[in-house]
CSV table of C-alpha atoms and ligand atoms in Angstrom, one decimal:
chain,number,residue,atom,x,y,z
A,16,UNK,CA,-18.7,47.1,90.5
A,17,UNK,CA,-20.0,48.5,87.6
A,18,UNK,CA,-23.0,46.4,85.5
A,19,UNK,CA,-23.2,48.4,82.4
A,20,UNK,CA,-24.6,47.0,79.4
A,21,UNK,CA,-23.1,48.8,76.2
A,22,UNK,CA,-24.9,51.6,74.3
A,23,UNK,CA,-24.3,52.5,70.5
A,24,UNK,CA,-24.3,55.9,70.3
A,25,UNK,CA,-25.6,58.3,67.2
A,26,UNK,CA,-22.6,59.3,65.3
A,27,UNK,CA,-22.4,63.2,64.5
A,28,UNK,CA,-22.1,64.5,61.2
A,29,UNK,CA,-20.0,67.0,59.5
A,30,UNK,CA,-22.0,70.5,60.3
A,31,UNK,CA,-22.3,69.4,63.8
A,32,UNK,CA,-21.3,72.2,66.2
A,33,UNK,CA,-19.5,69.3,68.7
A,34,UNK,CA,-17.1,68.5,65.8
A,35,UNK,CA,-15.6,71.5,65.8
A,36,UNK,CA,-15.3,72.4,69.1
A,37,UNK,CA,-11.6,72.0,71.8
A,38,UNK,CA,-12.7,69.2,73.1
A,39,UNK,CA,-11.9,69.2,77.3
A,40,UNK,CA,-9.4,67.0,79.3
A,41,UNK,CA,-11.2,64.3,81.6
A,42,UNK,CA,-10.1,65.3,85.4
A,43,UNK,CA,-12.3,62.5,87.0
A,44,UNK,CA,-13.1,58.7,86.3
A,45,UNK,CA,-16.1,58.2,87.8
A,46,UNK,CA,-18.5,55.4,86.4
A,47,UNK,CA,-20.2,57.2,84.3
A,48,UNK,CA,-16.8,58.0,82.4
A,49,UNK,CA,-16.0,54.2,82.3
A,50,UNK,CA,-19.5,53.7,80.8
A,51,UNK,CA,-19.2,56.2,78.1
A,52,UNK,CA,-15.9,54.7,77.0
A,53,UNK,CA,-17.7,51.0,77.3
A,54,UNK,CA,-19.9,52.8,74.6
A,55,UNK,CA,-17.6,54.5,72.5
A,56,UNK,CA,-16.3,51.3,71.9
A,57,UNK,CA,-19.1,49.5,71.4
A,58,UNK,CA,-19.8,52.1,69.0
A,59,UNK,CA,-16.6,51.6,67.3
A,60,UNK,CA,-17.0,48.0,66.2
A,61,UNK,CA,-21.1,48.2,65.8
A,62,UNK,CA,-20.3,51.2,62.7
A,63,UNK,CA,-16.6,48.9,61.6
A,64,UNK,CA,-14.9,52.1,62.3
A,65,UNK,CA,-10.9,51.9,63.3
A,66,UNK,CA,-11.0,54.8,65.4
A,67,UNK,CA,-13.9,56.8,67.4
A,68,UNK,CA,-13.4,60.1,69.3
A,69,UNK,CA,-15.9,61.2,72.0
A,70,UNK,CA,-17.1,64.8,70.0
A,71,UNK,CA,-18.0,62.3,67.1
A,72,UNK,CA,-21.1,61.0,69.5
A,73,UNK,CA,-21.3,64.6,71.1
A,74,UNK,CA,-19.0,64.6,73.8
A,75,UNK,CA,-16.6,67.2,74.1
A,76,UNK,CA,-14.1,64.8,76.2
A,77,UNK,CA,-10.6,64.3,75.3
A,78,UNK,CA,-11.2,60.5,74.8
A,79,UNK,CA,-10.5,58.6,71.6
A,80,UNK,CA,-10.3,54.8,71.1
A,81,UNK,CA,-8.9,52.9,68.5
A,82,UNK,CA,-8.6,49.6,66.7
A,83,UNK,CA,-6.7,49.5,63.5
A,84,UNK,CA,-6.2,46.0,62.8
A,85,UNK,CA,-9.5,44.2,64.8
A,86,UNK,CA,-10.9,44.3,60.9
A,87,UNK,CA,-7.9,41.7,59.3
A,88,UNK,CA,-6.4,39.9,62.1
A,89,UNK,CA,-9.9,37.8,62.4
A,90,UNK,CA,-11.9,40.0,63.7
A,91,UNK,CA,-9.7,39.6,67.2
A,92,UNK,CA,-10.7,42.8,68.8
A,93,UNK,CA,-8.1,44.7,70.6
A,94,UNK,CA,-9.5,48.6,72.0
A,95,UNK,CA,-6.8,50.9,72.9
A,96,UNK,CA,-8.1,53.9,74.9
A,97,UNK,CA,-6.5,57.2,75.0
A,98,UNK,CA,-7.2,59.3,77.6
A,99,UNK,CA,-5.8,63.3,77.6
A,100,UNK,CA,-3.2,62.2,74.8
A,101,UNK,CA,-0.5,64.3,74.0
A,102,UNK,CA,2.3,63.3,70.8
A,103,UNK,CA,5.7,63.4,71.9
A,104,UNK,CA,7.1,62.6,68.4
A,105,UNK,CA,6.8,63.1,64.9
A,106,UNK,CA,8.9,61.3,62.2
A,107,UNK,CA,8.5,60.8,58.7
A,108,UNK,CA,5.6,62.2,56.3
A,109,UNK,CA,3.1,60.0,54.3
A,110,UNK,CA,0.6,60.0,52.5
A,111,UNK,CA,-2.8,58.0,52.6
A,112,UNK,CA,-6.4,58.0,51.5
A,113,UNK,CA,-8.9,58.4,55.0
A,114,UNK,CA,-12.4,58.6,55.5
A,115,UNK,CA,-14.1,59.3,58.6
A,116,UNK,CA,-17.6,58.0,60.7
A,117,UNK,CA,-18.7,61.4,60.5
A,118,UNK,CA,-17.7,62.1,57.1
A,119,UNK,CA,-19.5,59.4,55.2
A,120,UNK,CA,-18.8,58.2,51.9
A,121,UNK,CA,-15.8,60.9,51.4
A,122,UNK,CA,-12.1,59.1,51.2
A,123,UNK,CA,-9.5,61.7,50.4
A,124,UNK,CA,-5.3,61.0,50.6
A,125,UNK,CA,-4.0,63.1,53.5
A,126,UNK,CA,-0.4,63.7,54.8
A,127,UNK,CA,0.4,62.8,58.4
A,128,UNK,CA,3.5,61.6,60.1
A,129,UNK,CA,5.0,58.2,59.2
A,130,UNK,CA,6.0,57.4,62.9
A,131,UNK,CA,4.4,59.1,66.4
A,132,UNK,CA,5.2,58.6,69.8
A,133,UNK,CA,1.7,59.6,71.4
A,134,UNK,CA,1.3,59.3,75.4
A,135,UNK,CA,-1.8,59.9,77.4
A,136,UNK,CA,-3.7,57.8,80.1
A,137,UNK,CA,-6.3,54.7,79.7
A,138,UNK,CA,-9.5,54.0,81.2
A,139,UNK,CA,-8.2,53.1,84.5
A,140,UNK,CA,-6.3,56.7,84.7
A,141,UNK,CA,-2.9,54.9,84.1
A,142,UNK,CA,-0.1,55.8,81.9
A,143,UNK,CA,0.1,54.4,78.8
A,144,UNK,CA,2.8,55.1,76.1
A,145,UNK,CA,2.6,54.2,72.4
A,146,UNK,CA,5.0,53.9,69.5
A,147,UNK,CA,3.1,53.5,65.8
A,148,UNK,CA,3.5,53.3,62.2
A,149,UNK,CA,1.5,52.2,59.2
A,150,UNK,CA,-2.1,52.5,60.0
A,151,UNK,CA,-1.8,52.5,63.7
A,152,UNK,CA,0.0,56.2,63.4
A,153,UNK,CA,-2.6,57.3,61.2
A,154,UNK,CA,-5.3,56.3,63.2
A,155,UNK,CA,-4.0,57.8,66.0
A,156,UNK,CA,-3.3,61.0,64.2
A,157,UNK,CA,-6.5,61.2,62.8
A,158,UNK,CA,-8.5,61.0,66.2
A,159,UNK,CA,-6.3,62.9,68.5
A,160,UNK,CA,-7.2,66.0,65.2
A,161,UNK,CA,-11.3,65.4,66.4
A,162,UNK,CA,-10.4,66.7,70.2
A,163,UNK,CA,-9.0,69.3,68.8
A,164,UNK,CA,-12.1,70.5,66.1
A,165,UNK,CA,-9.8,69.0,63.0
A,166,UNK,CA,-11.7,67.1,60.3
A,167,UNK,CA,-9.6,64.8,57.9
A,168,UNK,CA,-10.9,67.2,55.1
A,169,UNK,CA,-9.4,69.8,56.7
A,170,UNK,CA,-6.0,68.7,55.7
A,171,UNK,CA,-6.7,68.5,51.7
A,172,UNK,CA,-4.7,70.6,49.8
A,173,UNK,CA,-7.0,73.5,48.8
A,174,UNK,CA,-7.3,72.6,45.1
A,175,UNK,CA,-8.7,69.7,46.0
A,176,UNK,CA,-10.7,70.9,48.2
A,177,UNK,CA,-12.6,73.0,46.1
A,178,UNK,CA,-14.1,69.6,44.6
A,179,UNK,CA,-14.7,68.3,47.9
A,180,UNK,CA,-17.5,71.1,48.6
A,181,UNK,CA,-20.2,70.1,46.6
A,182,UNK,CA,-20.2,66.8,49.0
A,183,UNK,CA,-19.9,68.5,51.8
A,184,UNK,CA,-22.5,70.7,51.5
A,185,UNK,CA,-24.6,67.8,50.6
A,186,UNK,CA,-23.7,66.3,53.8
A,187,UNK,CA,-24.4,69.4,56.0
A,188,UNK,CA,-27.8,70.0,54.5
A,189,UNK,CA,-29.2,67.0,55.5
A,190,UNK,CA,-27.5,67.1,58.8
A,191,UNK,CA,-29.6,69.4,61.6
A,192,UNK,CA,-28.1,71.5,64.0
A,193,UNK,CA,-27.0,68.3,66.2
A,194,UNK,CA,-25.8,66.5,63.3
A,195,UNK,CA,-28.4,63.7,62.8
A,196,UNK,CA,-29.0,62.9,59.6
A,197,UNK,CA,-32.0,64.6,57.9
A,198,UNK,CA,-31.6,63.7,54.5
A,199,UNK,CA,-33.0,60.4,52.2
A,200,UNK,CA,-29.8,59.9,50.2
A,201,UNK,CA,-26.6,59.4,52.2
A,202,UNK,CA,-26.0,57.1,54.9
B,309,NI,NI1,-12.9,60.7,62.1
């Protein structure tokens, strides 16, 4: 049985190398896997974010967990872990504004499908199958993009993105090479 007692983990900021790397699929779920999700989270609720994928604290796993609603139904928390997650449908486009744990203080509108159909495997290696819209879609959209090196910014429209810099390089150049946070002013 495992007796783990929940970590929070350093969140990675934008210039981190982790961030931007294909993250791998897990093959094995030992313990140690179980108590790295157990963190992630842990993680999740200790920074209020509604989504949390493993390079984001440095692990280049394809593990994401997500929560969309814990923050208005009460606080009822409800963590939905996907594992090796693949979509298997895209419907609808829509747009809405995102920020991101590793993107601090940044919110930009960002298009992503309406409706997904994502399936992948949970913590105990069993299939799991999920049909979303509203938030729940974009959540899911928005981590599964962090396995594979995506960052919301990414998806701007160029324009726009030209105005975005300026932040971003203010956020890399207080971040070091493994994306802690040098710097006095953000965070
Ligand atoms: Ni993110």
């Amino acid at each position: 049985m495992r007796n783990h007692k929940p970590n929070n983990l350093h969140i990675r900021l934008y210039g981190d190398k982790t961030l931007r790397e294909i993250a791998k699929p897990v093959t094995e779920f030992t313990d140690e896997v179980k108590n790295f999700i157990d963190d992630l989270v842990f993680t999740m609720y200790e920074k209020d974010g509604v989504g949390l994928a493993a390079p984001q604290v440095g692990r280049s796993l394809r593990i994401f967990v997500v929560d969309p609603f814990w923050f208005n139904d009460e606080g009822k928390k409800n963590p939905l872990v996907l594992i090796n997650p693949e979509f298997k449908e895209f419907q609808g486009e829509v747009e809405s504004e995102e920020g991101c744990l590793s993107l601090p203080r940044i919110f930009e509108s960002v298009k992503r499908a309406e409706k997904v159909i994502i399936k992948g495997l949970n913590e105990n290696g069993e299939k799991v199958r999920y049909e979303a819209d509203g938030l729940f879609s974009r959540a899911l959209q928005h981590e599964y993009d962090h396995l594979n090196g995506i960052l919301f910014v990414d998806k701007v429209p160029k324009l726009k993105r030209i105005f975005l810099k300026k932040k971003l390089h203010e956020l890399q150049s207080t971040t070091d090479e493994n994306g802690k946070n040098i710097g006095e002013l953000l965070l």
